[in-house]
PDB file of C-alpha atoms in Angstrom:
ATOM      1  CA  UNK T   1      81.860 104.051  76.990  1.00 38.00           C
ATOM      2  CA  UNK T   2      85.447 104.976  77.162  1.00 44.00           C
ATOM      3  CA  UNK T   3      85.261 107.260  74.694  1.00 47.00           C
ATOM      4  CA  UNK T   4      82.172 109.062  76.081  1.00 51.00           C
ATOM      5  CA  UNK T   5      83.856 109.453  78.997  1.00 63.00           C
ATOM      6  CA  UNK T   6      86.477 110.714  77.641  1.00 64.00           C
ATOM      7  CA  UNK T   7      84.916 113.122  75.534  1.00 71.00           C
ATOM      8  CA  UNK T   8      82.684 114.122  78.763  1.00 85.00           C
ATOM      9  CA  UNK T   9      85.834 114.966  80.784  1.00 85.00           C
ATOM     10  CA  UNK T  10      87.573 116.765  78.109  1.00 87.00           C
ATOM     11  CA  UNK T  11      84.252 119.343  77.998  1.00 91.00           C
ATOM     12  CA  UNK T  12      84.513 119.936  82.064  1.00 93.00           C
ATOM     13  CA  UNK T  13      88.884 120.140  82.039  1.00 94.00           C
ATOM     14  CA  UNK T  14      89.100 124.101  81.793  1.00 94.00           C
ATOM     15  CA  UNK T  15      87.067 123.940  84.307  1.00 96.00           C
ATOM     16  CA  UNK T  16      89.150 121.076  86.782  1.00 96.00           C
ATOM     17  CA  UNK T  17      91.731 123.086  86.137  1.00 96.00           C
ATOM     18  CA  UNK T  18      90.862 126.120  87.477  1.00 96.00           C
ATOM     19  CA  UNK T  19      90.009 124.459  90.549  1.00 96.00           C
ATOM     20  CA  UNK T  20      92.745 122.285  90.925  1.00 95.00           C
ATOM     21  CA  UNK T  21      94.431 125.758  90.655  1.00 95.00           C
ATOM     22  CA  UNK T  22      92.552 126.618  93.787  1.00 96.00           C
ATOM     23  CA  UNK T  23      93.182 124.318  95.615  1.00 95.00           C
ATOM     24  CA  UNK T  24      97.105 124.782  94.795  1.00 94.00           C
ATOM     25  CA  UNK T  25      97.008 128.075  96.349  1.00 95.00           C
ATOM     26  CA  UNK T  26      95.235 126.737  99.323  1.00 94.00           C
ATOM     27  CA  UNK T  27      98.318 124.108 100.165  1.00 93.00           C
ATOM     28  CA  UNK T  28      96.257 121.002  98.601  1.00 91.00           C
ATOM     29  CA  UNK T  29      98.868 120.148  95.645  1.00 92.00           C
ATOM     30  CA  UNK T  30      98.287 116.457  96.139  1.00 91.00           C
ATOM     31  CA  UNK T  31      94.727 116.981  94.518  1.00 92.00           C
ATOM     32  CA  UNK T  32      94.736 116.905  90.393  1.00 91.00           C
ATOM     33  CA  UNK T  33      92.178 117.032  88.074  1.00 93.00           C
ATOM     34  CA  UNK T  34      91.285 113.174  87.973  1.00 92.00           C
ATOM     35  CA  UNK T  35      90.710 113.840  91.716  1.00 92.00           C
ATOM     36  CA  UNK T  36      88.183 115.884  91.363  1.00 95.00           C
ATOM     37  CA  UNK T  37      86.808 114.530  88.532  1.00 93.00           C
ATOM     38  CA  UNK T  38      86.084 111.355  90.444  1.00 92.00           C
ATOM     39  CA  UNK T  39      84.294 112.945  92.772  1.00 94.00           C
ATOM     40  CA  UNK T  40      81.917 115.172  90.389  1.00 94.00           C
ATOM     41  CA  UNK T  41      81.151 111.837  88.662  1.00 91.00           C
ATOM     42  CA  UNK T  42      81.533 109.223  91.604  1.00 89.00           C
ATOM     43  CA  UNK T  43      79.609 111.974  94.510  1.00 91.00           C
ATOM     44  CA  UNK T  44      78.080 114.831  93.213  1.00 91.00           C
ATOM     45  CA  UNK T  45      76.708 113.840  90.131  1.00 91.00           C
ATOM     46  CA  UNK T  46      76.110 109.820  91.269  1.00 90.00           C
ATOM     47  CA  UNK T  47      71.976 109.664  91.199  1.00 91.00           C
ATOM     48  CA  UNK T  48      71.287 113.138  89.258  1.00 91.00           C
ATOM     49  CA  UNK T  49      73.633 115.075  86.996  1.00 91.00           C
ATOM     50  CA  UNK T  50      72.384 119.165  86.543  1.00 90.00           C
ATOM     51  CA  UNK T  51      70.605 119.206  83.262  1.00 93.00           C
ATOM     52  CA  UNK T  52      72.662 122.564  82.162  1.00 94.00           C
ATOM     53  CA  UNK T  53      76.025 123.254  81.326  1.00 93.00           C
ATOM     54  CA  UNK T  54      76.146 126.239  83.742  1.00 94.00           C
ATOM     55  CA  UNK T  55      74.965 124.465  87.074  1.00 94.00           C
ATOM     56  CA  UNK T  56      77.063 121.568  86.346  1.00 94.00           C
ATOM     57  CA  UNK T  57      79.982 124.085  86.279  1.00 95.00           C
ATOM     58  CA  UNK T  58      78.496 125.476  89.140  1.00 95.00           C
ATOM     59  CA  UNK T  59      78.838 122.244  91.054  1.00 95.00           C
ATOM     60  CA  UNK T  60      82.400 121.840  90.342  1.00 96.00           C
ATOM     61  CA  UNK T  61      83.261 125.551  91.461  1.00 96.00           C
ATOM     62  CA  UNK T  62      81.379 124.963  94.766  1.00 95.00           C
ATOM     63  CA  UNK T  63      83.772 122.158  95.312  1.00 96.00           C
ATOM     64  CA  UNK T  64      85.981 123.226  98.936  1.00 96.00           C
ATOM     65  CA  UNK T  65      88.889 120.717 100.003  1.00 94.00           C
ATOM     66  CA  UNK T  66      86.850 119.724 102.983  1.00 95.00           C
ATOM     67  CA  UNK T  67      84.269 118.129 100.615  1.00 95.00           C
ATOM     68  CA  UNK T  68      87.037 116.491  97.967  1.00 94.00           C
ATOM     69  CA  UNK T  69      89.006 115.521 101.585  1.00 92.00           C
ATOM     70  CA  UNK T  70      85.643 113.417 103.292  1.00 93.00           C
ATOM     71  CA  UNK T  71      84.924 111.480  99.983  1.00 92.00           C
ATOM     72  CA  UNK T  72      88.669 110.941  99.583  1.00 91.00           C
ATOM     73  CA  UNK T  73      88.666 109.548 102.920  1.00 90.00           C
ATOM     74  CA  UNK T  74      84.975 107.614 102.817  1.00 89.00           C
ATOM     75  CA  UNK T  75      87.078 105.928 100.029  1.00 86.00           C
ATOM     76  CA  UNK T  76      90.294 105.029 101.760  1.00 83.00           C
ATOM     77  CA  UNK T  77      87.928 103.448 103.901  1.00 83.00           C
ATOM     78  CA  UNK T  78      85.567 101.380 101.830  1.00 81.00           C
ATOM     79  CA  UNK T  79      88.473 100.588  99.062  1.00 72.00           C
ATOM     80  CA  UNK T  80      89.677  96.851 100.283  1.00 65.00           C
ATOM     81  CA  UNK T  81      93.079  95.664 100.817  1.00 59.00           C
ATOM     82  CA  UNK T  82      93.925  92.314 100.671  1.00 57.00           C
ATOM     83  CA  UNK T  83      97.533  92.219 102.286  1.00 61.00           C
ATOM     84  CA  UNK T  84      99.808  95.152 103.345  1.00 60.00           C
ATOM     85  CA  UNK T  85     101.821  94.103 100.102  1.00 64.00           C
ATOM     86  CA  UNK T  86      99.782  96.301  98.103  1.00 62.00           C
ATOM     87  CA  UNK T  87      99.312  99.357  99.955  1.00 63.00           C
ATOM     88  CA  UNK T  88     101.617 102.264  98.683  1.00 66.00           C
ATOM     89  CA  UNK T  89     103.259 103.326 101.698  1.00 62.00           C
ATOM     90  CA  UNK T  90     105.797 105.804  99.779  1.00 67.00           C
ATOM     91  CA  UNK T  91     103.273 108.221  99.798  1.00 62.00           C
ATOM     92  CA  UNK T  92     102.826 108.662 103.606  1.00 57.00           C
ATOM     93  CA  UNK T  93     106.295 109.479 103.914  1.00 56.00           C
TER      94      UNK T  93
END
């Protein structure tokens, strides 16, 4: 599965990349390409992936930070915490 996965991502990084280029110029440097591809795979492609190459490359050049920013957030949200202990802090400041 691993390996799939792997192989899967490695077929869509040109394409991350660009985008996570995008965003760059746009002020969002905290987002990378494991970012986004998380989303694709976690949001956008979750009950139905495109059956072509084009419109899933389509899909991850409609991507705006707004979009990447709400799931990022729905998942801050639902992602539990047992103790304050392991929350990363460092990156707030």
């Amino acid at each position: 599965m691993i390996n799939e996965s792997f192989a899967c991502y490695a077929k869509y990084e040109p394409w991350l990349k660009l985008k996570m280029q995008e965003f760059n110029q746009m002020g969002y440097h905290q987002i990378n390409e494991e970012d986004l591809w998380k989303y694709v795979t976690n949001f956008c492609w979750k009950r139905i992936k495109p059956a072509h190459y084009y419109q899933q490359i389509n899909d991850i050049m409609r991507i705006t930070p707004n979009q990447y920013l709400d799931f990022a957030a729905l998942e801050a949200q639902v992602y539990k915490v047992t103790s304050l202990e392991e929350m990363d802090f460092d990156d707030l400041f």
